[in-house]
CSV table of C-alpha atoms and ligand atoms in Angstrom, one decimal:
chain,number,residue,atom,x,y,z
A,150,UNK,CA,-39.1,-17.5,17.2
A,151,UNK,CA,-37.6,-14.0,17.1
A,152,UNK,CA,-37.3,-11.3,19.9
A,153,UNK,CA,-37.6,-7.6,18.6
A,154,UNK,CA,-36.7,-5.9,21.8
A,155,UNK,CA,-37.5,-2.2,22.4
A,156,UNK,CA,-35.4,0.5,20.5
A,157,UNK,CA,-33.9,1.8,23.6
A,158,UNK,CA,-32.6,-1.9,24.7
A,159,UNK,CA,-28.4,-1.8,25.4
A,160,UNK,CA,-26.8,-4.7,26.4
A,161,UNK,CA,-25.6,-3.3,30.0
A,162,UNK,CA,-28.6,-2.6,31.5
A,163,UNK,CA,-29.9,-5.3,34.4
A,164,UNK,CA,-33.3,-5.8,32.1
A,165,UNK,CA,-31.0,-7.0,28.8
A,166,UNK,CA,-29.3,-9.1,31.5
A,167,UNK,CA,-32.1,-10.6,33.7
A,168,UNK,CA,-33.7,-11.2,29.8
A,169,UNK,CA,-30.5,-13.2,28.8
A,170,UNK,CA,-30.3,-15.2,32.1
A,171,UNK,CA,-34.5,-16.0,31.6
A,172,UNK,CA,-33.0,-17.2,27.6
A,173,UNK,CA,-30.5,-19.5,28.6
A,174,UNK,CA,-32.7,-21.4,31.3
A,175,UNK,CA,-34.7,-22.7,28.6
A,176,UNK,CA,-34.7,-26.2,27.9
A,177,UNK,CA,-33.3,-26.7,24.6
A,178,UNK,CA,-33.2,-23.7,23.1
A,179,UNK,CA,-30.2,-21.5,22.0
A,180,UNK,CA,-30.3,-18.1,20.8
A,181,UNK,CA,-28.3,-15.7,18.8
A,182,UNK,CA,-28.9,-12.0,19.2
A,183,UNK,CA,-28.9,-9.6,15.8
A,184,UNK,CA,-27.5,-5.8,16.2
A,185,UNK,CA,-27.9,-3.1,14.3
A,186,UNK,CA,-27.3,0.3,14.8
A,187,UNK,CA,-28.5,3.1,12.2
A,188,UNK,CA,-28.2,6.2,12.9
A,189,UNK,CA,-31.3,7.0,14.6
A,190,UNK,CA,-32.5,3.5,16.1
A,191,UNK,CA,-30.6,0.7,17.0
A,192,UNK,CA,-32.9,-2.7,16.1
A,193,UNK,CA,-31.6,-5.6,18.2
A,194,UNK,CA,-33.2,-9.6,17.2
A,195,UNK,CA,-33.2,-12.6,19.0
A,196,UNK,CA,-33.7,-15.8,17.0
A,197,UNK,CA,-34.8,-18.3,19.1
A,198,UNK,CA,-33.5,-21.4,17.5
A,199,UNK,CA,-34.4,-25.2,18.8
A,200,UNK,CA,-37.7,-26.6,20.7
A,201,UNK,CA,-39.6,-23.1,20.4
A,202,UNK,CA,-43.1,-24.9,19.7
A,203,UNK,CA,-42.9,-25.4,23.8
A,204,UNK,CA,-42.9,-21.4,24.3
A,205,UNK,CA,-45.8,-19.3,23.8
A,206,UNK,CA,-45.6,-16.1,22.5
A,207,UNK,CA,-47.2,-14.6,25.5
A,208,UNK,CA,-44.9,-15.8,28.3
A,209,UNK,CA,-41.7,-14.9,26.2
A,210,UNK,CA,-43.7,-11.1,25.4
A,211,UNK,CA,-43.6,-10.2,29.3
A,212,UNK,CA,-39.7,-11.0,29.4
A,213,UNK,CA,-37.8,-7.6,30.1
A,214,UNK,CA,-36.8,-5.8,26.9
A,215,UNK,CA,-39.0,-7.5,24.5
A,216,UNK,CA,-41.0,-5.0,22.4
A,217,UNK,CA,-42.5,-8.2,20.1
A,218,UNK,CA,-42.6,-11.9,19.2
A,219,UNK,CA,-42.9,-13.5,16.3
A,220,UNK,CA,-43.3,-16.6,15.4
A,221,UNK,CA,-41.1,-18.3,12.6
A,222,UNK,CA,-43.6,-19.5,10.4
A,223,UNK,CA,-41.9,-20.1,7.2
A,224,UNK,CA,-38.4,-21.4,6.2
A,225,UNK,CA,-36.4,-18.1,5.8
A,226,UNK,CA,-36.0,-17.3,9.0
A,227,UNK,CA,-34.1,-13.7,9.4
A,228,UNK,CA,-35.4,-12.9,5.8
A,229,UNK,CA,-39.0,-14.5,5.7
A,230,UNK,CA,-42.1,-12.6,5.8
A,231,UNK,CA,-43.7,-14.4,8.6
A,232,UNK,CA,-47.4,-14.7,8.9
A,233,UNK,CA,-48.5,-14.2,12.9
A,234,UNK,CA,-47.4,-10.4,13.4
A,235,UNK,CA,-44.5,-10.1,11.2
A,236,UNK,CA,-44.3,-6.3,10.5
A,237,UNK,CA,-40.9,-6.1,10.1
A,238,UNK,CA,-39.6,-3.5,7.9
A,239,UNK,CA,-38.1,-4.5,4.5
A,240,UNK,CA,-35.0,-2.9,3.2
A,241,UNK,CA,-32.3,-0.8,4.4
A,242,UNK,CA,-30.3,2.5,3.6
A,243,UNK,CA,-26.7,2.4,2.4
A,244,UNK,CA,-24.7,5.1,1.4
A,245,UNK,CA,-27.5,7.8,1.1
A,246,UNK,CA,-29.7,5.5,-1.2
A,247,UNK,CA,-32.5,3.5,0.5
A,248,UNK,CA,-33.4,0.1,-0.8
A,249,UNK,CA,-36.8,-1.5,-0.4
A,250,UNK,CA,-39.9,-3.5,-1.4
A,251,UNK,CA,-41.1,0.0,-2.1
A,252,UNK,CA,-37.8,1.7,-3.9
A,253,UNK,CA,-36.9,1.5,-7.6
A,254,UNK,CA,-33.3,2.2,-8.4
A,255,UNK,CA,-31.8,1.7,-11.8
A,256,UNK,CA,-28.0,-0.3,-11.6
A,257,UNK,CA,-27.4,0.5,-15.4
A,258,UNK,CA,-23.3,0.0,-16.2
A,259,UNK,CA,-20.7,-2.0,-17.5
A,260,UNK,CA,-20.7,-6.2,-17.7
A,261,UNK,CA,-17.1,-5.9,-17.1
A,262,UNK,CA,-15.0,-2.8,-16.6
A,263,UNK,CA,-12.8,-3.0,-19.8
A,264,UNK,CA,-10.8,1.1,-19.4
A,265,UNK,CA,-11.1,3.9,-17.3
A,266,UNK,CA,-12.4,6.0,-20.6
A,267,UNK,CA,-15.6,3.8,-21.1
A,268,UNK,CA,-15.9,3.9,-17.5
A,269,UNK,CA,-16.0,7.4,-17.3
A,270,UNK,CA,-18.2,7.7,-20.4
A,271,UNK,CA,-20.6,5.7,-18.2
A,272,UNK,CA,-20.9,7.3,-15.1
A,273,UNK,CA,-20.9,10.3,-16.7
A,274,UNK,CA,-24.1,9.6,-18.8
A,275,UNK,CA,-25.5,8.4,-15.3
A,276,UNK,CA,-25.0,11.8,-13.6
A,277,UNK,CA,-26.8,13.7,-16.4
A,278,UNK,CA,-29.8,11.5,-16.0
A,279,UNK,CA,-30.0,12.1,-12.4
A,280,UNK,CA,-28.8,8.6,-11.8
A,281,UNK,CA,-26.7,7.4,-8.8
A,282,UNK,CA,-26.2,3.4,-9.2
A,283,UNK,CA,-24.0,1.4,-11.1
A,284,UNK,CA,-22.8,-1.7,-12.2
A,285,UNK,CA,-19.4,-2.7,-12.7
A,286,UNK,CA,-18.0,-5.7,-13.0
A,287,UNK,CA,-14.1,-6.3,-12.3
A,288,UNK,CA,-14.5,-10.0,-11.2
A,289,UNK,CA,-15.8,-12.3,-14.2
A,290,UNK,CA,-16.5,-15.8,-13.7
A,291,UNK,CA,-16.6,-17.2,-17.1
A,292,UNK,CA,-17.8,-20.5,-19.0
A,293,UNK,CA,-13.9,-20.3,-20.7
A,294,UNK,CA,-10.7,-20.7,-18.6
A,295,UNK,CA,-9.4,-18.5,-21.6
A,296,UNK,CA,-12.0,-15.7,-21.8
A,297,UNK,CA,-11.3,-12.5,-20.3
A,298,UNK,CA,-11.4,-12.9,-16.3
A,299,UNK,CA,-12.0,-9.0,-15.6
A,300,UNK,CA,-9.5,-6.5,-14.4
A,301,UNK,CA,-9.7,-7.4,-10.5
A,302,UNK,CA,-8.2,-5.4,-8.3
A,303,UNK,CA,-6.1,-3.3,-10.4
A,304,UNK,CA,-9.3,-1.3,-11.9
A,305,UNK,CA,-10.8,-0.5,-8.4
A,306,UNK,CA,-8.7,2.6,-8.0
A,307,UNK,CA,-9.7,4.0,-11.0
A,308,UNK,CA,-13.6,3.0,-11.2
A,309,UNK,CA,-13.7,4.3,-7.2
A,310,UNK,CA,-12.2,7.5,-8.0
A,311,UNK,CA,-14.5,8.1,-11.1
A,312,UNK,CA,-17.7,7.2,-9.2
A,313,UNK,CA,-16.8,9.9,-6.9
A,314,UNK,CA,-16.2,12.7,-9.7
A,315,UNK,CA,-19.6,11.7,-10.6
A,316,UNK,CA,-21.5,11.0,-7.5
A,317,UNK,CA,-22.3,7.7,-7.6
A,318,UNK,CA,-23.3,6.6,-4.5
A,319,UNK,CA,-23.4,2.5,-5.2
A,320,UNK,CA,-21.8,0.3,-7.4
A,321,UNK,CA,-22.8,-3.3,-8.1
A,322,UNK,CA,-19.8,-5.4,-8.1
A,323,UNK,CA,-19.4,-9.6,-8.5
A,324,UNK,CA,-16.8,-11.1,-5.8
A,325,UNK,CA,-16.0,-14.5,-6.3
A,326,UNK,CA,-14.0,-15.2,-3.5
A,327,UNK,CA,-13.1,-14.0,-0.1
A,328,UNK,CA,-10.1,-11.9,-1.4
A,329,UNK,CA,-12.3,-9.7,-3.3
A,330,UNK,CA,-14.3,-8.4,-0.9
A,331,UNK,CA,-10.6,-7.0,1.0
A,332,UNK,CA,-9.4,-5.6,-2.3
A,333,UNK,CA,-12.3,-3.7,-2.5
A,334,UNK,CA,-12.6,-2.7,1.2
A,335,UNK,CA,-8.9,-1.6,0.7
A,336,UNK,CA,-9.3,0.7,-2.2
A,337,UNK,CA,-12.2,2.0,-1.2
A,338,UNK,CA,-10.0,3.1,2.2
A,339,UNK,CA,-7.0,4.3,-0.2
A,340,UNK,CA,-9.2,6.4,-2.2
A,341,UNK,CA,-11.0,7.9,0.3
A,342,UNK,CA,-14.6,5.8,0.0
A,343,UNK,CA,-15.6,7.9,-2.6
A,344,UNK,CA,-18.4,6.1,-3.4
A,345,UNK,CA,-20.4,2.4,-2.0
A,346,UNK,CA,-20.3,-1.0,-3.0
A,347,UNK,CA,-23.0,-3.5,-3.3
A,348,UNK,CA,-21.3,-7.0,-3.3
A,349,UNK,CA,-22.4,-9.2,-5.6
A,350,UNK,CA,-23.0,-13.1,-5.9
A,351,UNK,CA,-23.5,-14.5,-9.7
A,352,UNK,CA,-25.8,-17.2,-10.6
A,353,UNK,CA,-22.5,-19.3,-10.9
A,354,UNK,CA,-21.9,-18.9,-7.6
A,355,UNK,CA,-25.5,-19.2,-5.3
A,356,UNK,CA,-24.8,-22.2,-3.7
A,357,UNK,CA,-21.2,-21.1,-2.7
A,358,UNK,CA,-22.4,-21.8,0.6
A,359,UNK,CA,-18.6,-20.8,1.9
A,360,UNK,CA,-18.6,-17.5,-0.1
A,361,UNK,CA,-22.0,-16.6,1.2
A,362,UNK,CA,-20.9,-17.1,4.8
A,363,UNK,CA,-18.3,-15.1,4.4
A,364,UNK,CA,-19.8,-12.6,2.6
A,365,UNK,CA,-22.5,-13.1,5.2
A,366,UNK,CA,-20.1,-12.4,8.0
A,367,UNK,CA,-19.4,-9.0,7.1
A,368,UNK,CA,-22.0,-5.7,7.4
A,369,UNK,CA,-20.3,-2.8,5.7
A,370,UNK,CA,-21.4,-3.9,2.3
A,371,UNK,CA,-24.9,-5.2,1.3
A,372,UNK,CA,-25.1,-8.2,-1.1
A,373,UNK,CA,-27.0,-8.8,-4.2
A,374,UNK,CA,-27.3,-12.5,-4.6
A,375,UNK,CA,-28.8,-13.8,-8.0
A,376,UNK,CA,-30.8,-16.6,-8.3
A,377,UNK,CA,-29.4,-19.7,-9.5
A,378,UNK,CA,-30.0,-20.4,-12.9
A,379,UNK,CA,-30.5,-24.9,-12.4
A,380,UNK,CA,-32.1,-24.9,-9.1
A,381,UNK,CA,-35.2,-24.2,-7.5
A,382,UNK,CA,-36.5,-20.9,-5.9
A,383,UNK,CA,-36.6,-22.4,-2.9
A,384,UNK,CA,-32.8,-23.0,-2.8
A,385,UNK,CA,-31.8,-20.2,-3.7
A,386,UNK,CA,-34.1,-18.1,-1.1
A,387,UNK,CA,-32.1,-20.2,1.1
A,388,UNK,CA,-29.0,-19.3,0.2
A,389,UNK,CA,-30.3,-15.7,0.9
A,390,UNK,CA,-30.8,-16.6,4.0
A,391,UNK,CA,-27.1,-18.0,4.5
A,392,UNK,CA,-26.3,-14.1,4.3
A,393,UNK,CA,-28.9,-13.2,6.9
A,394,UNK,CA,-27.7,-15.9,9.1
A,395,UNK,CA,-24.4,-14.9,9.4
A,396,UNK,CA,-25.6,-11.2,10.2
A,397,UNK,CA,-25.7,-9.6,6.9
A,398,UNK,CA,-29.4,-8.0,6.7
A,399,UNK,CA,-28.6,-6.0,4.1
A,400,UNK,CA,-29.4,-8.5,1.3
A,401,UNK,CA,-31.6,-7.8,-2.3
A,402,UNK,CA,-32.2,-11.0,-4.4
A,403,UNK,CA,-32.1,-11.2,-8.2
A,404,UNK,CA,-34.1,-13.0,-11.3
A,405,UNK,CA,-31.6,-13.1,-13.7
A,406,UNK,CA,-33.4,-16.0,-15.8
A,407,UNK,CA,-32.9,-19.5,-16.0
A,408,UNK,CA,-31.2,-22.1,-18.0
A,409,UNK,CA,-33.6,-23.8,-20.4
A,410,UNK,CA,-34.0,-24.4,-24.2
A,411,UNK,CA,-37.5,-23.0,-23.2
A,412,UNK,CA,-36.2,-19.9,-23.2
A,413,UNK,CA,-34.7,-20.0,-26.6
A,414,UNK,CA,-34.4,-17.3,-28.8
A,415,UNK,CA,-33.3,-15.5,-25.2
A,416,UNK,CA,-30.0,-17.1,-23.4
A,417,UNK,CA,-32.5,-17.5,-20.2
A,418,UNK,CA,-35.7,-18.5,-19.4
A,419,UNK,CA,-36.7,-15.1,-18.1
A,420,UNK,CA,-38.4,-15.4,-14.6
A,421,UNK,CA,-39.8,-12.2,-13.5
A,422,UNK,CA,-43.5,-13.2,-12.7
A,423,UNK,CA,-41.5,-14.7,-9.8
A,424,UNK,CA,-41.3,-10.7,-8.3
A,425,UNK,CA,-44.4,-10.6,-6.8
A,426,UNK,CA,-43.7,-14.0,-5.5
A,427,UNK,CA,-40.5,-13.0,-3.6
A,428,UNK,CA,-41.4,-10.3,-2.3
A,429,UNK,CA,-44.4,-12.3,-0.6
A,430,UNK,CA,-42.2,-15.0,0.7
A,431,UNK,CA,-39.3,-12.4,2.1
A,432,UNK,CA,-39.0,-9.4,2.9
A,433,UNK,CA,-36.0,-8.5,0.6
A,434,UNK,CA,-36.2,-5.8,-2.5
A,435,UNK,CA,-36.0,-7.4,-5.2
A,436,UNK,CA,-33.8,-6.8,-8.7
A,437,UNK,CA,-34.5,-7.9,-12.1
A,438,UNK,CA,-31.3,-8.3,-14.6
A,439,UNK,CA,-32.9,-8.1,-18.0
A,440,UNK,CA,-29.4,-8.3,-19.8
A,441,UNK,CA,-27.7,-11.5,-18.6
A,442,UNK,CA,-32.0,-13.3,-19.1
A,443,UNK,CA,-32.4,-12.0,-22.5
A,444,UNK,CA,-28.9,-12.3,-23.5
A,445,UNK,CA,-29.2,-10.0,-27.0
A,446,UNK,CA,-30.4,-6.9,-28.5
A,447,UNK,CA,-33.3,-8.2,-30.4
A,448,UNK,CA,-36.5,-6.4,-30.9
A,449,UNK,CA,-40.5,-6.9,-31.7
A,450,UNK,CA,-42.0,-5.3,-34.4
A,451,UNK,CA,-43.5,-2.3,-33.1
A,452,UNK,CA,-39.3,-2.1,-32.3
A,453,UNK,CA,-39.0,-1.7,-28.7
A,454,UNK,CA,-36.2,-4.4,-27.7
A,455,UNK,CA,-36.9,-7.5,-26.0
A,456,UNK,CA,-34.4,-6.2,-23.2
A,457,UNK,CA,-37.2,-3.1,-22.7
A,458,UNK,CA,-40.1,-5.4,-22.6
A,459,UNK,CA,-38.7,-7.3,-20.0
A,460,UNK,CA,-37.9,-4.9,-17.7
A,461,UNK,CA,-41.2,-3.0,-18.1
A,462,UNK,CA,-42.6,-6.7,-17.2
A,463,UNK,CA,-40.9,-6.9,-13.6
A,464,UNK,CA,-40.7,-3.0,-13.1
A,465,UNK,CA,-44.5,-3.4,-14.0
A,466,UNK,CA,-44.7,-6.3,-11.6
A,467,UNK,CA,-43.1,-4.5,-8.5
A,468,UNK,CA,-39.2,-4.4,-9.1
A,469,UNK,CA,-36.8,-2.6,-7.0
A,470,UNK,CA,-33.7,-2.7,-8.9
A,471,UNK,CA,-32.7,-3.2,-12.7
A,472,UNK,CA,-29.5,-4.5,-13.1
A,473,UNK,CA,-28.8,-3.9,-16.7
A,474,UNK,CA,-25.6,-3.4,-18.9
A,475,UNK,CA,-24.7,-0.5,-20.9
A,476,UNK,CA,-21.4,0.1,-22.7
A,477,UNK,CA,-19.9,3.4,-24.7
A,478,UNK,CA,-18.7,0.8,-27.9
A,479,UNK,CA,-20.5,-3.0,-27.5
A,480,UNK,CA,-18.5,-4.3,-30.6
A,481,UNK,CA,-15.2,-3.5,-28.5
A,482,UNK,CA,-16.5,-4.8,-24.7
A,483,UNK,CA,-14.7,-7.9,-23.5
A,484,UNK,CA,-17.6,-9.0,-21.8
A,485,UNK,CA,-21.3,-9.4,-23.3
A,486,UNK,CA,-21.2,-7.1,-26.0
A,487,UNK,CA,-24.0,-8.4,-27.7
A,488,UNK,CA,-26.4,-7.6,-24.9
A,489,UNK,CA,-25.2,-4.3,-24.2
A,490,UNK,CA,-27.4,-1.3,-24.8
A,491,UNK,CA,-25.8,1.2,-26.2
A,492,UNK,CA,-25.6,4.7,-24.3
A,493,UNK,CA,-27.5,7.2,-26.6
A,494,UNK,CA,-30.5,4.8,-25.3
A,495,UNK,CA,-30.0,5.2,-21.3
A,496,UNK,CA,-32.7,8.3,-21.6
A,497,UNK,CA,-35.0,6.0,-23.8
A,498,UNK,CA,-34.8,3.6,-21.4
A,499,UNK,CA,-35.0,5.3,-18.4
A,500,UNK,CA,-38.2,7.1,-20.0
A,501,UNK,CA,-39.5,3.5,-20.4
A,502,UNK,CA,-38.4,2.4,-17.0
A,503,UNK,CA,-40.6,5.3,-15.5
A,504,UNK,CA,-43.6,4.4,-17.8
A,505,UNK,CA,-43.3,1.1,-15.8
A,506,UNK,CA,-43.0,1.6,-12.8
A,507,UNK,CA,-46.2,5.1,-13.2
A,508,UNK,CA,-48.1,1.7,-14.2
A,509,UNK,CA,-46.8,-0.1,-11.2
A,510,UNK,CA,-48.0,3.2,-8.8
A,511,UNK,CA,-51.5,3.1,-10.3
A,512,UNK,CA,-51.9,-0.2,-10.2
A,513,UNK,CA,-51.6,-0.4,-6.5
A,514,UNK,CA,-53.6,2.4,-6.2
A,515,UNK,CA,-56.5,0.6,-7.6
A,516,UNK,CA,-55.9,-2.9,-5.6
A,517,UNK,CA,-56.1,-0.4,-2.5
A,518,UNK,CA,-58.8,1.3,-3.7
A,519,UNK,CA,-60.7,-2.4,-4.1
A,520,UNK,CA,-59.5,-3.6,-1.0
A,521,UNK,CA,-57.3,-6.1,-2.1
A,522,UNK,CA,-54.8,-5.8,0.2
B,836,LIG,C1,-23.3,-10.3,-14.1
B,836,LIG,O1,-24.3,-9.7,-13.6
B,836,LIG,O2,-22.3,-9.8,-14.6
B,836,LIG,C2,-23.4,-11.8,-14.2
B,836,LIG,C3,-22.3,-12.5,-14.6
B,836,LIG,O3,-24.6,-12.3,-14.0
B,836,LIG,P1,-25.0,-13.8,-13.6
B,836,LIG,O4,-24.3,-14.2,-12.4
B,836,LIG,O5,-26.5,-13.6,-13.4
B,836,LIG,O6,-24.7,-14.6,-14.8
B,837,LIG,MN1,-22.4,-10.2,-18.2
């Protein structure tokens, strides 16, 4: 059961404290209480966790404080989309770019950074098409101990400083380990937090249940976590939810395909019929990687590539983000090269996006309009 208490709530006054003392005389139940403060409301939850089938939603709605209940109906908790009066908003703003169930926000960039020249050619293609997310990737977990392992540290400098010459606001960046996260937080600091990050959790990596707690624990950066590629939906929505539980809110979930010979010519089974589906289960935006499903830069033959098609699918479907991987010179990226697009196609693409996502528009118009909803 969770507690939204009204707006105006603060943890000093005699109502928040007669509310806490009413909490912990229940008979086995504990509770953990949720902050966040924006910059015009502060949103405080109380999850209710134990024997809360004995409470009815009634007694616990006259307790000082509480604005509304709602009961936990489904498995994800914090992130669910609950069915008895679970209006919850979805999404959440970071660094001047709001993400929601509602949003679309391209995250075209690098696999892996590879120089400061390609990322500057990058970013600076972004700019002149209005766009202000990235993706770069500076930690690689890879199938080879001997392939390339990314830059690390040592590129953040450089890729902070040239998202800020080009105003990007948020860059999508892999952490594979607790370390990661304070290299980044420290360069942001030393070059001035010219730009955001959006941390990132791989396919490899969804049931890291240590990394997502971690990751979890902290609330200046929002986390992308991909889907796992050899488990169910199920799991990894849970794994979302190890984010959420730790406090992290601020969480967006990606299809990035899954591993079977079904998929075949693509590397991944591509999964974005399952858009719709998340965003009915939870309340997180959700982002479609098109590169790391499809895997290569094939094409049908009216020649739009497969990488296109796919993304007009879940962009058609609902999408809130596209993850997808661009670079200046594929043949000479250390990282994916073979499923890069190239950059004189960002406006194509973009163009196509927007044909997309028009198509998504309309067709929620007319579901409205027949009272589907
Ligand atoms: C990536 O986005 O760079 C990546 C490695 O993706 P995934 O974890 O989906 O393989
Ligand atoms: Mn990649």
């Amino acid at each position: 059961m969770i507690l939204i208490l009204e707006p105006t709530a603060s943890p000093e006054s005699s109502e928040y404290k007669i509310l806490t003392s009413q909490l912990d005389r229940l008979p086995s139940i504990r509770y953990r209480v949720h902050r966040e403060v924006g910059a015009e409301v502060t949103l405080t939850e109380i999850y209710l966790i134990g024997n809360t089938g004995a409470l009815a939603v009634e007694q616990m709605q006259v307790l000082p404080c509480v604005q509304k209940v709602v009961r936990v109906s489904e498995a994800y908790r914090v992130l669910g989309r609950h069915k008895e009066g679970d209006d919850r908003p979805s999404g959440f703003d970071y660094n001047g770019v709001r993400f929601g169930q509602d949003t679309l926000n391209v995250f075209a960039g690098l696999c892996a950074v590879d120089s400061p020249d390609s990322v500057d050619a990058m970013m600076k293609a972004l700019k002149e098409h209005g766009q202000v997310c990235t993706r770069m990737g500076a930690y690689k977990p890879r199938t080879s101990p001997y392939a390339f392992q990314g830059f690390g540290g040592k590129c953040l400098p450089y890729v902070f400083e040239l998202a800020g010459k080009h105003d990007i606001r948020v860059i999508a960046m892999e952490v594979t380990h607790e370390s990661h996260v304070d290299e980044i937080r420290d360069a942001l600091r030393s070059t001035g937090n010219p730009t955001g990050v959006m941390l990132q959790i791989g396919t490899r990596n969804t049931q890291n249940f240590e990394l997502l707690k971690l990751v979890g624990r902290q609330q200046e950066f929002p986390v992308l976590i991909k889907r796992g590629f050899g488990i169910t939906l199920d799991e990894s929505l849970n794994a979302a939810e190890y984010l959420a539980s730790e406090g992290n809110h601020k969480v967006v979930f990606g299809l990035r395909g899954m591993k079977t010979n079904m998929g075949d010519p693509h590397r991944n089974f591509v999964d974005f019929a399952h858009v719709p589906v998340v965003k009915r289960l939870t309340r997180m935006p959700v982002c479609i990687d098109p590169s790391h499903s499809v895997g290569a830069r094939s094409s049908s033959p009216e020649g739009i590539l497969d990488i296109f098609h796919v993304v007009a699918q879940g962009v058609i479907a609902g999408a809130n983000l596209v993850l997808v991987d661009f670079h200046p010179d594929p043949a000479k990226a250390l990282v994916d090269g073979p499923q890069a697009l190239l950059m004189s196609e960002l406006s194509h693409f973009l163009d196509d996006v927007a044909i997309a996502r028009e198509a998504y528009e309309r067709r929620v118009a007319l579901a409205t309009r027949h009272g589907v909803l």
